[in-house]
mmCIF file of C-alpha atoms and ligand atoms in Angstrom:
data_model
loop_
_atom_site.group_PDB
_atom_site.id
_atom_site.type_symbol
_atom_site.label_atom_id
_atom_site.label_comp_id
_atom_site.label_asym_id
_atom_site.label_seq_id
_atom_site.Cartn_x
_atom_site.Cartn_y
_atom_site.Cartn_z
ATOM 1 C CA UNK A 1 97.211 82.110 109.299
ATOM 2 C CA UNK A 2 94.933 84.620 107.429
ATOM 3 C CA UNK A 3 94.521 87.998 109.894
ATOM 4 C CA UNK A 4 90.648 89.071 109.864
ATOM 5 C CA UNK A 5 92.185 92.445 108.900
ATOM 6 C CA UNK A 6 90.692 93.781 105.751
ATOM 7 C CA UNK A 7 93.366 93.941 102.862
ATOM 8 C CA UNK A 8 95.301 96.923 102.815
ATOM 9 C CA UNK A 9 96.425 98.883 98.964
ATOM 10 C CA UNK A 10 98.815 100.978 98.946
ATOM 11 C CA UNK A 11 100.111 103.226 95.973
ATOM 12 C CA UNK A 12 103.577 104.633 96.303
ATOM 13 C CA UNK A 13 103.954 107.484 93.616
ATOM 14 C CA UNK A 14 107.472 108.338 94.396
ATOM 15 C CA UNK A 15 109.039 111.725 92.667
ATOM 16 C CA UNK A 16 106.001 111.083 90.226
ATOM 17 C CA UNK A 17 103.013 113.589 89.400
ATOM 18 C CA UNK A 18 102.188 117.143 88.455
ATOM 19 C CA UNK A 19 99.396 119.277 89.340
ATOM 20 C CA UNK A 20 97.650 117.197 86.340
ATOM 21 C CA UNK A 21 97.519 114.361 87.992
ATOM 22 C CA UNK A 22 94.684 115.058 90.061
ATOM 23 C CA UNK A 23 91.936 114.322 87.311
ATOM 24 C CA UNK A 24 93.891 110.520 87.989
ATOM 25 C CA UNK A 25 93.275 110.778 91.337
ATOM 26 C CA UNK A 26 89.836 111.864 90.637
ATOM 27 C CA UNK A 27 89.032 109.228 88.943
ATOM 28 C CA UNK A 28 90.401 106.641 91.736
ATOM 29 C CA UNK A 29 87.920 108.626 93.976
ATOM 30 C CA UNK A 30 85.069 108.158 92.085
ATOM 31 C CA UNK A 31 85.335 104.580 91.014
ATOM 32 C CA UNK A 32 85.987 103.265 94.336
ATOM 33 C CA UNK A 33 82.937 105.352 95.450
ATOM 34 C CA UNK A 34 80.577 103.529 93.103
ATOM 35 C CA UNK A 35 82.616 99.486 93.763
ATOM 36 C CA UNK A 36 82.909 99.684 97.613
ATOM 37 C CA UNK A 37 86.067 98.290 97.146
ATOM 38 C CA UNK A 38 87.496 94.764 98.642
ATOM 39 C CA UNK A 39 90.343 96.567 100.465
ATOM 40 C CA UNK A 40 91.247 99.504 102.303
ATOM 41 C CA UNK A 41 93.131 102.136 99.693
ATOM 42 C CA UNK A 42 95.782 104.011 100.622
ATOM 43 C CA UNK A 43 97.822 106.441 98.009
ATOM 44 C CA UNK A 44 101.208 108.372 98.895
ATOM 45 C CA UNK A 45 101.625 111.081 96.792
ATOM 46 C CA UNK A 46 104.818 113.711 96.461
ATOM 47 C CA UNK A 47 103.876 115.981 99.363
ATOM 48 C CA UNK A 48 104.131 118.623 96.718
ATOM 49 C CA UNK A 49 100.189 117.219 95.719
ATOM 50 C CA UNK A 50 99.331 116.170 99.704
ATOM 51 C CA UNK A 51 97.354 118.674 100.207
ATOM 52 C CA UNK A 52 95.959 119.301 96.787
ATOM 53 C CA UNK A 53 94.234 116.072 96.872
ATOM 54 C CA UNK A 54 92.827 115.944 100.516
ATOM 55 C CA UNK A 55 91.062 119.042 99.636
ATOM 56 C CA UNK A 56 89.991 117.647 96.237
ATOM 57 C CA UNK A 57 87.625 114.965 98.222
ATOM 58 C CA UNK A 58 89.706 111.893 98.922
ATOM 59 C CA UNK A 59 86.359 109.571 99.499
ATOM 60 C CA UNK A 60 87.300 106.032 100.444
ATOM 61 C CA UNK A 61 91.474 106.757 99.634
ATOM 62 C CA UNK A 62 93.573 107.644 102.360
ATOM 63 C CA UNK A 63 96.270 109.784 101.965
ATOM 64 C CA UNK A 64 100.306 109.170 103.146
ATOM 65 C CA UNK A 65 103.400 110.127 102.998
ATOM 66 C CA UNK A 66 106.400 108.787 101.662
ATOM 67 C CA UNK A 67 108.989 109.748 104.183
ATOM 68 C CA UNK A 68 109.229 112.652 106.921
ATOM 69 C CA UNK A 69 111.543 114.141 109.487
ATOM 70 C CA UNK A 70 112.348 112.790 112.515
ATOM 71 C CA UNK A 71 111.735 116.293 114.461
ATOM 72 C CA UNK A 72 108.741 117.861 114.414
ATOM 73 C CA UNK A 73 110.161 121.604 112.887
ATOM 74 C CA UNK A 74 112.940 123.292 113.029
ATOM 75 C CA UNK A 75 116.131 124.484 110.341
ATOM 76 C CA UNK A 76 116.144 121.211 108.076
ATOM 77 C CA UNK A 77 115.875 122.860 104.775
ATOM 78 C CA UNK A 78 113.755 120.641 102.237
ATOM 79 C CA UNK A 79 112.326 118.519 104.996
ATOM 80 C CA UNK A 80 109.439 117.703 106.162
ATOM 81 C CA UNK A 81 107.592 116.713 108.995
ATOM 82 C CA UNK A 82 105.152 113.688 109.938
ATOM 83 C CA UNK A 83 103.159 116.723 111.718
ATOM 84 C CA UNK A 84 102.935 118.769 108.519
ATOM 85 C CA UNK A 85 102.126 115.661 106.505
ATOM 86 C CA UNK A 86 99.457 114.824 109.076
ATOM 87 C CA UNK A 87 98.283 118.967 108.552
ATOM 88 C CA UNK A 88 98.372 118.620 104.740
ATOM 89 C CA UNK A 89 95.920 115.659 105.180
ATOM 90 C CA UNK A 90 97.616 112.257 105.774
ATOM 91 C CA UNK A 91 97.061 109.711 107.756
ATOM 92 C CA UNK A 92 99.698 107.406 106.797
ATOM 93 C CA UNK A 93 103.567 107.751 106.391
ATOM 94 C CA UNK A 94 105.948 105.437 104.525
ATOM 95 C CA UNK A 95 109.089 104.848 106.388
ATOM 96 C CA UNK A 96 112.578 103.016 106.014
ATOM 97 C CA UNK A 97 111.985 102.584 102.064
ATOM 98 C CA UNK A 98 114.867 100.837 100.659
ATOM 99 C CA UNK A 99 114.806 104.346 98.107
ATOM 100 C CA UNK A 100 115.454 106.346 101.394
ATOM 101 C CA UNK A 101 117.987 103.818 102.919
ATOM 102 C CA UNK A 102 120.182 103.294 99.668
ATOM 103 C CA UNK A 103 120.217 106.917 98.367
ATOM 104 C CA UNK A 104 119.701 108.640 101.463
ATOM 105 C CA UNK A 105 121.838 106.215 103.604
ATOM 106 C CA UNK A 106 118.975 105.921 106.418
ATOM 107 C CA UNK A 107 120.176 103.305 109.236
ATOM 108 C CA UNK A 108 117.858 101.200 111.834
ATOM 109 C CA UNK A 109 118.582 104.042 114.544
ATOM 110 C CA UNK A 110 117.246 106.669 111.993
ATOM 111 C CA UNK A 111 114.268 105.027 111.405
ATOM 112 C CA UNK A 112 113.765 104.017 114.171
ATOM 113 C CA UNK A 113 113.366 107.858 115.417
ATOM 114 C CA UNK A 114 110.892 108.603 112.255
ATOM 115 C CA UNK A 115 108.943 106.020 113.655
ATOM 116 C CA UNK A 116 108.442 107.215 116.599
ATOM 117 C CA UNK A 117 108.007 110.706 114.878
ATOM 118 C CA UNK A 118 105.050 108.815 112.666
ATOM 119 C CA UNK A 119 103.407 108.064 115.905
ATOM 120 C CA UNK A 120 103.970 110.787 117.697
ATOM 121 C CA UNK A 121 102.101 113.140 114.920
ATOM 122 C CA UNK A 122 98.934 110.234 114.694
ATOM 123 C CA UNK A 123 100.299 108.798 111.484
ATOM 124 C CA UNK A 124 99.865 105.797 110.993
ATOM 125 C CA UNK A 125 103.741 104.288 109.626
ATOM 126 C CA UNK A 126 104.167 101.380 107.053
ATOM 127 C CA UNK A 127 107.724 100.439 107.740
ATOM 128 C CA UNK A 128 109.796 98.558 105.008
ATOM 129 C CA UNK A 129 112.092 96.120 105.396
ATOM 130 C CA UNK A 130 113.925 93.670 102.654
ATOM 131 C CA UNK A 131 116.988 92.399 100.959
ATOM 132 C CA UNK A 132 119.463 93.407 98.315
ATOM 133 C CA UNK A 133 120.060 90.747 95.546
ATOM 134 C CA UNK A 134 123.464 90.139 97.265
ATOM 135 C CA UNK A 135 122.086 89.666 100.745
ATOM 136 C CA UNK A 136 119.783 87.104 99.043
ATOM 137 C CA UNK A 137 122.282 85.227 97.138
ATOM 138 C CA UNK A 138 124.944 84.764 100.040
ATOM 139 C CA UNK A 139 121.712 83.063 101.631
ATOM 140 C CA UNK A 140 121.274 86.231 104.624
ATOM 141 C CA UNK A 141 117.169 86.820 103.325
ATOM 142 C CA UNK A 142 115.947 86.196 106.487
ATOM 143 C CA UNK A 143 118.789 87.056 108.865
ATOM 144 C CA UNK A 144 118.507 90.777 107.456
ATOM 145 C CA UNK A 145 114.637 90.723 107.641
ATOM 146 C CA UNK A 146 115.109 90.132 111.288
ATOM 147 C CA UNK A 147 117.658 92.097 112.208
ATOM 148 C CA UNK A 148 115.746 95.083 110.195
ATOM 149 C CA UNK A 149 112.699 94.558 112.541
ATOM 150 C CA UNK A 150 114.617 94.049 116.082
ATOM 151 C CA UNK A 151 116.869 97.096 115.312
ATOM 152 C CA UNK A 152 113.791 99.286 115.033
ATOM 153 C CA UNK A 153 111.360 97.296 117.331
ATOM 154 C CA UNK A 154 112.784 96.424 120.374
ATOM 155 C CA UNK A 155 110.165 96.539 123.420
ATOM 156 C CA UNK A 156 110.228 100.421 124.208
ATOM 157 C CA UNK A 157 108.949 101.265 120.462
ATOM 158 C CA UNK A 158 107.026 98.564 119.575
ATOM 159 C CA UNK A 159 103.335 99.631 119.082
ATOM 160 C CA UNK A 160 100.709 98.105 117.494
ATOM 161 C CA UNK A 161 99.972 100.997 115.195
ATOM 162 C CA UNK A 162 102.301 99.632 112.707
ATOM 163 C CA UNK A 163 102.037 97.762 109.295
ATOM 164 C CA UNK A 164 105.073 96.335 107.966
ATOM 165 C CA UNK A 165 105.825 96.336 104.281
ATOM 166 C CA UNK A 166 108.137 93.258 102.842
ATOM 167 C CA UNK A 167 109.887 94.617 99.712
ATOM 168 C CA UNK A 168 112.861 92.908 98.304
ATOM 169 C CA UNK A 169 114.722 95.545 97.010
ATOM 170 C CA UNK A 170 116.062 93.724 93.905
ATOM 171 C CA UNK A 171 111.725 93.397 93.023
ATOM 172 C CA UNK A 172 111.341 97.111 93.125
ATOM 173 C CA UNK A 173 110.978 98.650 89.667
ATOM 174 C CA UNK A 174 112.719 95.989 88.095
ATOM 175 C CA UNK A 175 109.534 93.513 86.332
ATOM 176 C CA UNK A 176 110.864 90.228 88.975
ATOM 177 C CA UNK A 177 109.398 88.600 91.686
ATOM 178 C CA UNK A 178 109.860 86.125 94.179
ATOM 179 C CA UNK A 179 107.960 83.210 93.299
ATOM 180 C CA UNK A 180 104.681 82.698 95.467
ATOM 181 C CA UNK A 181 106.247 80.377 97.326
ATOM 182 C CA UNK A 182 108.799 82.646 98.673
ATOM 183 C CA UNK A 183 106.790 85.537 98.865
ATOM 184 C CA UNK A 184 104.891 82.968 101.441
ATOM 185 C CA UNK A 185 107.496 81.621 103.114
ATOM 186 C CA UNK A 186 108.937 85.114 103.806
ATOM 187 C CA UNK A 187 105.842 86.627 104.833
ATOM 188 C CA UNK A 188 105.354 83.513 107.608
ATOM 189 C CA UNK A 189 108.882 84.210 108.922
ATOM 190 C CA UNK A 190 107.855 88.165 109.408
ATOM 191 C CA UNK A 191 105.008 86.903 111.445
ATOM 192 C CA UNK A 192 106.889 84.619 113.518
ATOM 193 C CA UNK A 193 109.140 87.563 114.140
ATOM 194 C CA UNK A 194 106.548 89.774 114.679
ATOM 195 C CA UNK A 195 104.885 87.487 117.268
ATOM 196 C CA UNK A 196 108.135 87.912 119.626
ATOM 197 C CA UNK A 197 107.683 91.678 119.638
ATOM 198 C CA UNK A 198 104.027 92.148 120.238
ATOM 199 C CA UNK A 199 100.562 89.405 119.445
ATOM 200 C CA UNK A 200 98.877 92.323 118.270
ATOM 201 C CA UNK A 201 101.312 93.086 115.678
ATOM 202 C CA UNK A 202 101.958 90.222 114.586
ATOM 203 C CA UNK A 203 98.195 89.819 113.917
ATOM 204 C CA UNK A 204 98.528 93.352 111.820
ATOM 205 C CA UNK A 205 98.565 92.509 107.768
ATOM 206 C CA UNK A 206 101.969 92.652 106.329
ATOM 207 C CA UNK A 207 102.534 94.009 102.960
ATOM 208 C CA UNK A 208 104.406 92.541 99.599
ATOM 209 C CA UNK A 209 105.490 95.062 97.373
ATOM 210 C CA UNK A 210 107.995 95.062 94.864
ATOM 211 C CA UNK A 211 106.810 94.500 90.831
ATOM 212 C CA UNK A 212 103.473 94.087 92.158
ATOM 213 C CA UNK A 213 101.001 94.602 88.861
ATOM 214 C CA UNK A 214 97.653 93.402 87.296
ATOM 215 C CA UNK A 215 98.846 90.436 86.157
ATOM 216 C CA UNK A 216 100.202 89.314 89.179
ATOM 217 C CA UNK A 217 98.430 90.916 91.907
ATOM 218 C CA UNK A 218 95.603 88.092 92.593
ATOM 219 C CA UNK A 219 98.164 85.525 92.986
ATOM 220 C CA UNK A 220 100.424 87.387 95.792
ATOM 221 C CA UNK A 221 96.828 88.690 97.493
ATOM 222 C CA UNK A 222 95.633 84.974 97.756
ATOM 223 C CA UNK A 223 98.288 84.199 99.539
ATOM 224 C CA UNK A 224 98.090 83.367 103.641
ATOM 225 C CA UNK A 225 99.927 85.919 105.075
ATOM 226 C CA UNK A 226 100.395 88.449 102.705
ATOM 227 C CA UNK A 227 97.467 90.981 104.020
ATOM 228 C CA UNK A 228 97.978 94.241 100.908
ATOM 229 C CA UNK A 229 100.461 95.459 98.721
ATOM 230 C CA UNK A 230 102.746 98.032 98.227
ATOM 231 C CA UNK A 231 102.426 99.336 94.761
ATOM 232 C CA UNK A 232 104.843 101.542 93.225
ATOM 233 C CA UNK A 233 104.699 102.094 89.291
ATOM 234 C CA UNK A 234 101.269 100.680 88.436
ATOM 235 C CA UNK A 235 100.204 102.783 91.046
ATOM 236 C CA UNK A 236 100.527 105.277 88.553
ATOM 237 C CA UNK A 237 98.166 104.342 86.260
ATOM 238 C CA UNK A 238 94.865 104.407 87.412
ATOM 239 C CA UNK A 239 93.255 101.894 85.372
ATOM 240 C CA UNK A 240 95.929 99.060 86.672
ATOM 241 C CA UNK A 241 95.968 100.262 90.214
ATOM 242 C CA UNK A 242 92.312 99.999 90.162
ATOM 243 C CA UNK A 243 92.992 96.493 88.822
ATOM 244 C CA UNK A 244 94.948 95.676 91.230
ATOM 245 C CA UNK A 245 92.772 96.997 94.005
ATOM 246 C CA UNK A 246 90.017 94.892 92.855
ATOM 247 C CA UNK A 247 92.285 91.667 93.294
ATOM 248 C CA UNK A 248 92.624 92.229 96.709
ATOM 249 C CA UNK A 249 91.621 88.800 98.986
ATOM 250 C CA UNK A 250 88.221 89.367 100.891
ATOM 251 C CA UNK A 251 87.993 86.847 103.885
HETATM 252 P P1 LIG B 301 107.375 98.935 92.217
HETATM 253 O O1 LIG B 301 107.768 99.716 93.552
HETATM 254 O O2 LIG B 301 105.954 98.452 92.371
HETATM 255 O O3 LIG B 301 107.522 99.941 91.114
HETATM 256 O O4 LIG B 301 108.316 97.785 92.086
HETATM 257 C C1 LIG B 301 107.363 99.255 94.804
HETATM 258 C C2 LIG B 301 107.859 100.165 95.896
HETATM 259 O O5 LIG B 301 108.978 100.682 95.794
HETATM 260 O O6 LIG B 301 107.153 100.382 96.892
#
């Protein structure tokens, strides 16, 4: 089941990027001015450049976050909050990346309250969910998927303001994939998950990220259900994510 939802782009820059990297984002800017491109862009910055490029003229990108708070202010030195990310000029806010929940030992509950902090502040959230390469070798893939989504959606927090963003974590950074096949047959399982908590979510595009690139962006974008990409080190180079945003599936 293809959703009529345009494709959706998104660049994650991580602890990446210096004041210097706005002739980069610049250039994004202006490209996708003159292509109208085939999918809705998105770019998450460090918030140390948030606000820097909104007020640079972000054209047809939006802006996000990569993580925020779960309260809106207050004595959390070297926070931040999905209210000040939503001031410095984002719309979006990553949440529940496997960076945050490994190295910042994030749980469901957690996440589930910077969720509600995303909504509660007009972001819109991209929540990630996916498996280590143990979890996928003792055979748990898609018992972990699930229990990742029903620990943070259950019917009190479930919106439909919500894209979901399936990243194995043993993909990210590392050059592998799942094979097409997988990447498909995991994606249809989210949906059929997704369809117990709410239609119109489960209509919402869900993301593949992990090792997306150039070469094999068209493949993973053809796909059924796979409705964007999360993008996380060729998002850092212009030229490929610009590549990558033109191999985005139109309907
Ligand atoms: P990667 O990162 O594209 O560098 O694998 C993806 C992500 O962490 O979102």
């Amino acid at each position: 089941m293809k959703t009529n939802s345009r494709q959706l782009i998104a660049g994650n820059w991580k602890m990446n990027g210096l004041v210097d990297s706005l002739s980069g984002f610049q250039t994004l800017v202006a490209t996708l001015d003159k292509e109208e491109p085939p999918a809705n862009v998105l770019l998450c910055p460090p918030v140390s450049l948030l606000a820097t490029f909104a007020s640079a003229g972000r054209g047809k990108v939006h802006l996000g976050g990569q993580d925020c708070h779960d309260a809106a202010k207050g004595a959390f030195t070297g926070d931040i909050s999905a209210e000040m990310l939503k001031n410095a000029g984002a719309t979006f806010v990553i949440i529940g990346h496997s960076e945050r929940r490994q190295y910042h030992h994030e749980g469901n509950d957690l996440i589930a309250a910077k969720l509600k902090a995303a909504w509660r502040a007009g972001l819109h959230p991209i929540l990630c969910i996916g498996e280590t390469l143990a979890q996928r070798e003792a055979g748990e893939t898609l018992r972990v998927l699930s229990g990742q989504l029903d620990s943070v959606l259950d019917d009190k927090i479930a919106k439909d303001d919500l894209t979901i963003a399936y990243e194995p974590v043993w993909a990210i950074g590392t050059g592998k994939t799942p094979t097409n096949e997988e990447i498909e047959q995991t994606h249809s399982f989210i949906r059929t998950c997704l369809t117990k908590i709410s239609a119109e979510l489960a209509a919402k595009p869900v993301l593949y990220g992990g090792s997306v690139n150039p070469q094999n962006a068209r493949g993973i974008l053809a796909l059924p259900h796979v409705g964007g990409a999360l993008v996380g080190g060729a998002s850092l180079k212009t030229v490929e994510f610009l590549e990558i945003i033109r191999s985005a599936n139109v309907q």
